[in-house]
GROMACS .gro file of N, CA and C in nm:
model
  363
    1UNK      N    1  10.512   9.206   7.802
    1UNK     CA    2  10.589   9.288   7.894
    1UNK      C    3  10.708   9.214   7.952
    2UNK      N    4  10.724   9.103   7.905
    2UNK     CA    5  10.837   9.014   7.978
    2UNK      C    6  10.906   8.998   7.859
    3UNK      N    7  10.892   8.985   7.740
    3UNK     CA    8  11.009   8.983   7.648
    3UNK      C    9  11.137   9.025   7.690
    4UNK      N   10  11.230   8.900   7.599
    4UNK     CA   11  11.400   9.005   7.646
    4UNK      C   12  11.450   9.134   7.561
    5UNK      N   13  11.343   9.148   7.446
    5UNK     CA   14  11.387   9.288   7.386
    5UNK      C   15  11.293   9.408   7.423
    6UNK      N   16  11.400   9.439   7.531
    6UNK     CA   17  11.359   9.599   7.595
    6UNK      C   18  11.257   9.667   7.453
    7UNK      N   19  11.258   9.696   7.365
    7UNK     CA   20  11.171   9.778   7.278
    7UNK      C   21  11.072   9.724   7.266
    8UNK      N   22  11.053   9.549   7.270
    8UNK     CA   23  10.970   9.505   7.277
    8UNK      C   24  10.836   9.548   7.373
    9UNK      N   25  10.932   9.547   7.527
    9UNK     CA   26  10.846   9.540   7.598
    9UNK      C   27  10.777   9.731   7.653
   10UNK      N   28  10.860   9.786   7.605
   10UNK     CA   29  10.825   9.934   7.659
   10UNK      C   30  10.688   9.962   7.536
   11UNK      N   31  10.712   9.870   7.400
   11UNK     CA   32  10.603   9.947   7.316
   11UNK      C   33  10.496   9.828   7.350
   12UNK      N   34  10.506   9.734   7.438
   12UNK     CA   35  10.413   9.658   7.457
   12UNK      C   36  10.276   9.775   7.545
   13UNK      N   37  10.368   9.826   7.635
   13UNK     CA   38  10.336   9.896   7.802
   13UNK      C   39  10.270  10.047   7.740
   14UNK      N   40  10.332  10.029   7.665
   14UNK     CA   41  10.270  10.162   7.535
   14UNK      C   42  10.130  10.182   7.503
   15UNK      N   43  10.112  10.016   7.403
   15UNK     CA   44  10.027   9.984   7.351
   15UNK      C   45   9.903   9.956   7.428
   16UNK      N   46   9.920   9.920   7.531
   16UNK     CA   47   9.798   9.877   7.654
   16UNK      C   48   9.780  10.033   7.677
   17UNK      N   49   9.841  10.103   7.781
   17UNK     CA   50   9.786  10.261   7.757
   17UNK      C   51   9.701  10.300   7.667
   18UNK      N   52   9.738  10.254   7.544
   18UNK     CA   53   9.623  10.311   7.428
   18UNK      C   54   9.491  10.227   7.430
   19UNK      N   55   9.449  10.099   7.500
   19UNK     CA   56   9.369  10.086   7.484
   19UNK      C   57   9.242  10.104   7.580
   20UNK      N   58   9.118  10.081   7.521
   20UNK     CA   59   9.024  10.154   7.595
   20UNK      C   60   8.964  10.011   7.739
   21UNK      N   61   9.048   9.935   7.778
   21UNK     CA   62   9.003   9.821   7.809
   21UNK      C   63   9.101   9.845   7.953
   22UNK      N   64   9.112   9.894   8.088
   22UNK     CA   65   9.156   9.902   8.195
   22UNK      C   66   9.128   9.751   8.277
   23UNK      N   67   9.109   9.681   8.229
   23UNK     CA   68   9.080   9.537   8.298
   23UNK      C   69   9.151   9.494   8.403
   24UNK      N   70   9.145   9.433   8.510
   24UNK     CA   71   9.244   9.408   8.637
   24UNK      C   72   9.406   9.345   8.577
   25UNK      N   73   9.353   9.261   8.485
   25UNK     CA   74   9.481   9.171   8.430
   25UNK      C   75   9.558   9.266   8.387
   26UNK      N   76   9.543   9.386   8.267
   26UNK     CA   77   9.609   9.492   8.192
   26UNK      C   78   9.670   9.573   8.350
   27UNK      N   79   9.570   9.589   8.423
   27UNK     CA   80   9.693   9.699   8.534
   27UNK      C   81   9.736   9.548   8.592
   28UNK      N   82   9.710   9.505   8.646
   28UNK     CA   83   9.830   9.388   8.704
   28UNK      C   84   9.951   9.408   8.607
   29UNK      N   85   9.933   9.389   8.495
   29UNK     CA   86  10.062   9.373   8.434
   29UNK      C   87  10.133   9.505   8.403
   30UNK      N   88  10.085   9.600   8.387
   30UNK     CA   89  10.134   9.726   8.380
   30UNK      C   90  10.221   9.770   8.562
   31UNK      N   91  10.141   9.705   8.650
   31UNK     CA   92  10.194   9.730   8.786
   31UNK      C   93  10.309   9.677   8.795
   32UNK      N   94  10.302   9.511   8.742
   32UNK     CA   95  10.397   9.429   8.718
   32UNK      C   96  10.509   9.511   8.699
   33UNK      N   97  10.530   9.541   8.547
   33UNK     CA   98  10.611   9.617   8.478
   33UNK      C   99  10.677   9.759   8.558
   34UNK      N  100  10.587   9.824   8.639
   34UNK     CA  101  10.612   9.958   8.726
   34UNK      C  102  10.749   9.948   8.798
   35UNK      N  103  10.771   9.765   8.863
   35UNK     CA  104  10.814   9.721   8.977
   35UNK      C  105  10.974   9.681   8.897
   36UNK      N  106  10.969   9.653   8.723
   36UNK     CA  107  11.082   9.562   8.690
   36UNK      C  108  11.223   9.657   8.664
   37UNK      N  109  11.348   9.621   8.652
   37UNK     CA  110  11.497   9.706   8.632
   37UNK      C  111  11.466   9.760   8.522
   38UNK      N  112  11.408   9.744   8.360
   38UNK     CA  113  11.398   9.862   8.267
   38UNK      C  114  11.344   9.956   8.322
   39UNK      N  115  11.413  10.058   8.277
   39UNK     CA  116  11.374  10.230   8.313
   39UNK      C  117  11.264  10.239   8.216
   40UNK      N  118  11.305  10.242   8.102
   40UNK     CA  119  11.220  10.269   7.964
   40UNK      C  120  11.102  10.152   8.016
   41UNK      N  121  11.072  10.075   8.042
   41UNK     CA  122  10.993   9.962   8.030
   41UNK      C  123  10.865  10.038   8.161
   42UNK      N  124  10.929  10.073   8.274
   42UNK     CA  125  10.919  10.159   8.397
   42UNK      C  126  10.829  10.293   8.319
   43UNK      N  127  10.905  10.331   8.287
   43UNK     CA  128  10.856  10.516   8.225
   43UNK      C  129  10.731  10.446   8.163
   44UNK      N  130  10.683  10.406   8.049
   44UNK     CA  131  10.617  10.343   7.984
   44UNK      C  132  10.456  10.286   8.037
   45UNK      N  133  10.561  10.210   8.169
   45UNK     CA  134  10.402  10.150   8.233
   45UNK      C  135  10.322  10.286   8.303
   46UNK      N  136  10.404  10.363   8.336
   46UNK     CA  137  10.373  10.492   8.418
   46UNK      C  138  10.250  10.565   8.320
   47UNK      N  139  10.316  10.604   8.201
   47UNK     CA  140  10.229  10.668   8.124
   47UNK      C  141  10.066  10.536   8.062
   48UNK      N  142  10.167  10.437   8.084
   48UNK     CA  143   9.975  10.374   8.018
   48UNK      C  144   9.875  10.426   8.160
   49UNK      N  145   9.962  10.372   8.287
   49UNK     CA  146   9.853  10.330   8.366
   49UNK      C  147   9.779  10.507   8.364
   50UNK      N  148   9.842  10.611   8.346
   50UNK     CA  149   9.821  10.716   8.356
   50UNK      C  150   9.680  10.758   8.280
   51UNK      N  151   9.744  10.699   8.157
   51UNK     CA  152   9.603  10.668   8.050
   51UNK      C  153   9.514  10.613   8.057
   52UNK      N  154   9.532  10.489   8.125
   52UNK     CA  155   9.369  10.414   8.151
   52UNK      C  156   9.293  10.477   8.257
   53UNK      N  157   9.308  10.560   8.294
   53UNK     CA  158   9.226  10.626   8.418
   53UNK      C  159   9.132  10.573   8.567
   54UNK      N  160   9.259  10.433   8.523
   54UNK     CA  161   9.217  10.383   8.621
   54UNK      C  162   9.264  10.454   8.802
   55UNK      N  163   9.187  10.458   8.870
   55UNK     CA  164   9.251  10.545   8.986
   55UNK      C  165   9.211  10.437   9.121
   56UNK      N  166   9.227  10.310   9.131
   56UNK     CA  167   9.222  10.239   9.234
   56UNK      C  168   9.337  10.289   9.326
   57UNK      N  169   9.296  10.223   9.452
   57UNK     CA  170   9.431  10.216   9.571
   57UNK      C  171   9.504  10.181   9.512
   58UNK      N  172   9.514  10.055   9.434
   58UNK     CA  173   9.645  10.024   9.424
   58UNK      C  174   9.751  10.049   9.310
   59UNK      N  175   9.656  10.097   9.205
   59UNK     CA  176   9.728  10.209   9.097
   59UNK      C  177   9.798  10.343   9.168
   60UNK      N  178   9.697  10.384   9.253
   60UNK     CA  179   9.771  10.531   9.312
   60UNK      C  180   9.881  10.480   9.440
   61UNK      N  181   9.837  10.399   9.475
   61UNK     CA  182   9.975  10.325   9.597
   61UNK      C  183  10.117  10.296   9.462
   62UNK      N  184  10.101  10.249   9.383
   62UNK     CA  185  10.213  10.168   9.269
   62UNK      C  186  10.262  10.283   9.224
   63UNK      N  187  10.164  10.462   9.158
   63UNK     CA  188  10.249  10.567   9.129
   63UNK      C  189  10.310  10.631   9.220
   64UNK      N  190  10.254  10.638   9.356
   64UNK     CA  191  10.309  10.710   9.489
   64UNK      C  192  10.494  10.652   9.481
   65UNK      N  193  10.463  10.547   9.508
   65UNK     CA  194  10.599  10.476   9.517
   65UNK      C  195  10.691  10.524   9.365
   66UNK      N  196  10.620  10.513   9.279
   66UNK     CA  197  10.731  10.553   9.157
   66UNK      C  198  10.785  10.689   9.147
   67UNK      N  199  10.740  10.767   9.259
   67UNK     CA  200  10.791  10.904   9.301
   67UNK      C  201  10.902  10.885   9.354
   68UNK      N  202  10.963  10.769   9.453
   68UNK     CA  203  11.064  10.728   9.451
   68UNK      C  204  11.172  10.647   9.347
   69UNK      N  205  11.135  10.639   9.233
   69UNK     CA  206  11.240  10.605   9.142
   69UNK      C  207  11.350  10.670   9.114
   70UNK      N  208  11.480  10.555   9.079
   70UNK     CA  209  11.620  10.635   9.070
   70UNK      C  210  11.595  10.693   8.911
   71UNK      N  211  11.524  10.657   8.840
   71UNK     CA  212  11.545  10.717   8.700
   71UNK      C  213  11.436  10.838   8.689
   72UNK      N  214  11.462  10.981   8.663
   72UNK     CA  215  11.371  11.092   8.663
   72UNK      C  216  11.265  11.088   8.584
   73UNK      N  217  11.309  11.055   8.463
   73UNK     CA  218  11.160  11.054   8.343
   73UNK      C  219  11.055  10.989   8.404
   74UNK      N  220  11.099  10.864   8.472
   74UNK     CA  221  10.990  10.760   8.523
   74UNK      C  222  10.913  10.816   8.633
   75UNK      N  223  11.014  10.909   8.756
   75UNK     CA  224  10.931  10.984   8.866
   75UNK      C  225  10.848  11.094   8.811
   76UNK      N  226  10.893  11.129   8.686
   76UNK     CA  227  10.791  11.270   8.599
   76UNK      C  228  10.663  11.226   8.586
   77UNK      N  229  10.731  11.062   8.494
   77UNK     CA  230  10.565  11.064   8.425
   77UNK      C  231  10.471  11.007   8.532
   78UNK      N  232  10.513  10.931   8.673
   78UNK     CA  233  10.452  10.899   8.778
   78UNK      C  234  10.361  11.048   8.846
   79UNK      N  235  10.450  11.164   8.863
   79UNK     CA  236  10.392  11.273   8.877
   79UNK      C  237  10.272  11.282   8.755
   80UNK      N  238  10.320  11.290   8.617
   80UNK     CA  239  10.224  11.310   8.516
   80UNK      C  240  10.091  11.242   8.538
   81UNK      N  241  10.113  11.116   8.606
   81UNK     CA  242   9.974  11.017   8.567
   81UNK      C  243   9.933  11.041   8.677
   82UNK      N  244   9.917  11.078   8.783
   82UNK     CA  245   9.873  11.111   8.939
   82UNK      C  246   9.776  11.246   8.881
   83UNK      N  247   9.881  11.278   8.826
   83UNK     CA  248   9.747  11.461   8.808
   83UNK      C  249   9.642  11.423   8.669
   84UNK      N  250   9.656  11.316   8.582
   84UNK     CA  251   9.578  11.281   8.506
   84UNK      C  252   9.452  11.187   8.590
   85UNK      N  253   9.511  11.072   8.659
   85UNK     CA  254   9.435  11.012   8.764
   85UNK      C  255   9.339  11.125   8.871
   86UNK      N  256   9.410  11.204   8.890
   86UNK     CA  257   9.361  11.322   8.990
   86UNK      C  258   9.187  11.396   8.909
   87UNK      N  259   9.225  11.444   8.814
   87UNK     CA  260   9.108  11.501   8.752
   87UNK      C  261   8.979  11.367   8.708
   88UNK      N  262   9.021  11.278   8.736
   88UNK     CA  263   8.879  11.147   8.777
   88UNK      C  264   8.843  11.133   8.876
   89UNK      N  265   8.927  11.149   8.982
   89UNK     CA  266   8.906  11.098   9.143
   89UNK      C  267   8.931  11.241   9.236
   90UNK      N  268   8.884  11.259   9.338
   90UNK     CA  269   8.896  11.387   9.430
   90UNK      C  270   8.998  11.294   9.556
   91UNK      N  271   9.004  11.156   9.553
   91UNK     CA  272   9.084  11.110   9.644
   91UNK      C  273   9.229  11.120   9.666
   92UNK      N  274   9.268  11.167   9.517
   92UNK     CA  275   9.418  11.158   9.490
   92UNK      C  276   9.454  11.244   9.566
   93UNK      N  277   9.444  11.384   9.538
   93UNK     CA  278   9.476  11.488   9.574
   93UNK      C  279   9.547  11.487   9.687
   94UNK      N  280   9.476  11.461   9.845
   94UNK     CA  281   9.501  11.423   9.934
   94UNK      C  282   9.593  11.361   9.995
   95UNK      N  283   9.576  11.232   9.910
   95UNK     CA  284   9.722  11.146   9.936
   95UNK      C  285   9.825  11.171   9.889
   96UNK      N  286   9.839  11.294   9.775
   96UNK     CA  287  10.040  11.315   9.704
   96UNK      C  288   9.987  11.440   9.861
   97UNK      N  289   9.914  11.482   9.896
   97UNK     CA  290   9.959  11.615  10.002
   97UNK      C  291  10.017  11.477  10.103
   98UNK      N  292   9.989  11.381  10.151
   98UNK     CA  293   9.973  11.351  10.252
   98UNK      C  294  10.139  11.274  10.248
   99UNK      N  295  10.166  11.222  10.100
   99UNK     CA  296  10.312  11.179  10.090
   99UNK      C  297  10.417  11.268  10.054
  100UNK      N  298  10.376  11.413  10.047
  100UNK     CA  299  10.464  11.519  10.037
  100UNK      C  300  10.523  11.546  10.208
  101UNK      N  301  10.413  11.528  10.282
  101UNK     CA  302  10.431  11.535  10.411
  101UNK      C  303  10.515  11.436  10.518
  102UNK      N  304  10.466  11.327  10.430
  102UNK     CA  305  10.591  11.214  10.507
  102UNK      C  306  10.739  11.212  10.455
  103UNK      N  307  10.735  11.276  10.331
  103UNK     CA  308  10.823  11.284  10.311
  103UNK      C  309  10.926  11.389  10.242
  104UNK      N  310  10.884  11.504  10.300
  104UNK     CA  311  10.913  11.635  10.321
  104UNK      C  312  11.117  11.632  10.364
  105UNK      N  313  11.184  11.551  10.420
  105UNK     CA  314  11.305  11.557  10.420
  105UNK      C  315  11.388  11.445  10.294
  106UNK      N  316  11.328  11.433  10.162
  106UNK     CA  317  11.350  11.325  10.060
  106UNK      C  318  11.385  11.353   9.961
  107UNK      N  319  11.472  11.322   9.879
  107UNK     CA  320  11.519  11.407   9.788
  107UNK      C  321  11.434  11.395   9.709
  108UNK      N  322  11.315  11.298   9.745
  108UNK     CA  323  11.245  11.256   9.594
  108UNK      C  324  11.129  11.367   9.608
  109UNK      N  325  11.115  11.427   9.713
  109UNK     CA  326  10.985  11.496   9.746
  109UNK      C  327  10.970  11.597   9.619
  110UNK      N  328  11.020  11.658   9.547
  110UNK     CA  329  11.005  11.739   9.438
  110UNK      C  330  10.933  11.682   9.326
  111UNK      N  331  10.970  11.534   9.306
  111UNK     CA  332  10.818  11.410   9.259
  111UNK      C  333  10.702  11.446   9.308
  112UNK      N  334  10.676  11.460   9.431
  112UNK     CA  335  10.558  11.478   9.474
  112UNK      C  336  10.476  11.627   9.436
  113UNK      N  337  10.576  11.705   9.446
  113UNK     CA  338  10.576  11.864   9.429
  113UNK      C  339  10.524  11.866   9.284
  114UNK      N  340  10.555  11.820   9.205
  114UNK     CA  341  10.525  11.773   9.078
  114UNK      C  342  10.405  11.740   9.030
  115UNK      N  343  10.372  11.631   9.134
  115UNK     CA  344  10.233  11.564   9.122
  115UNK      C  345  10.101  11.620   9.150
  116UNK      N  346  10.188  11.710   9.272
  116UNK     CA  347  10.028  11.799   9.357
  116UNK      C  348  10.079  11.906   9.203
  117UNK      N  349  10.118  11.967   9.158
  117UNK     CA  350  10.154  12.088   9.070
  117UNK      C  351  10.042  12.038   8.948
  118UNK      N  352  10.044  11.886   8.918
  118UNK     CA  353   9.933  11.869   8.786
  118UNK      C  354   9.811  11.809   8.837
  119UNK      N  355   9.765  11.814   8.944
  119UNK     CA  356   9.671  11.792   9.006
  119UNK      C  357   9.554  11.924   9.039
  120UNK      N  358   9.645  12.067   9.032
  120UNK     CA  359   9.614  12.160   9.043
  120UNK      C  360   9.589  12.251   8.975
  121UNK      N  361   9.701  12.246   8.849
  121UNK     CA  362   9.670  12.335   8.702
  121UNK      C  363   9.566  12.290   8.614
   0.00000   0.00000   0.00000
């Protein structure tokens, strides 16, 4: 995930998603990745962590925040993996209501709108 060739590292962030092994180290580094300037690298970690079904605090604290990203695909698939995370855990739910609410004057809030929307269908 740290390589300097961007394709490198987005099909790295890819490839962990696909596997069946959610281990602390794999989301550390996928969180890692959540936090770095590639967009594509960003979008990417969004959809693995989405996939491993992992639904800790601090997976759902790391997508909450990616509801604030400047690049859209990345706030989608952050929405996307919240409502995938959501149908494992009954905790999620709660908290995109509870960050729709704080942040109800945000332009990003339609992320959130998003998130409670695949949490629900």
């Amino acid at each position: 995930l740290s390589h300097t060739d961007y394709g490198i590292r987005s099909n790295a962030a890819e490839a962990l998603g696909k596997l069946s092994n959610s281990s602390q180290q794999v989301i550390e580094a996928l969180l890692g990745a959540l936090s770095r300037t590639d967009n594509i690298l960003r979008f990417y970690a969004a959809v693995a962590l989405g996939n491993l079904g992992n639904s800790s605090e601090q997976v759902i604290e790391a997508l909450l925040g990616a509801l604030f990203d400047t690049d859209y695909p990345v706030r989608w698939e952050a929405a996307e993996a919240l409502g995938k995370l959501g149908n494992k855990s009954d905790k999620i739910k709660p908290l995109v209501v509870q960050w729709i609410q704080q942040h109800e004057d945000s332009e990003f809030v339609g992320s959130g709108i998003d998130a409670l929307w695949e949490l629900v269908i």
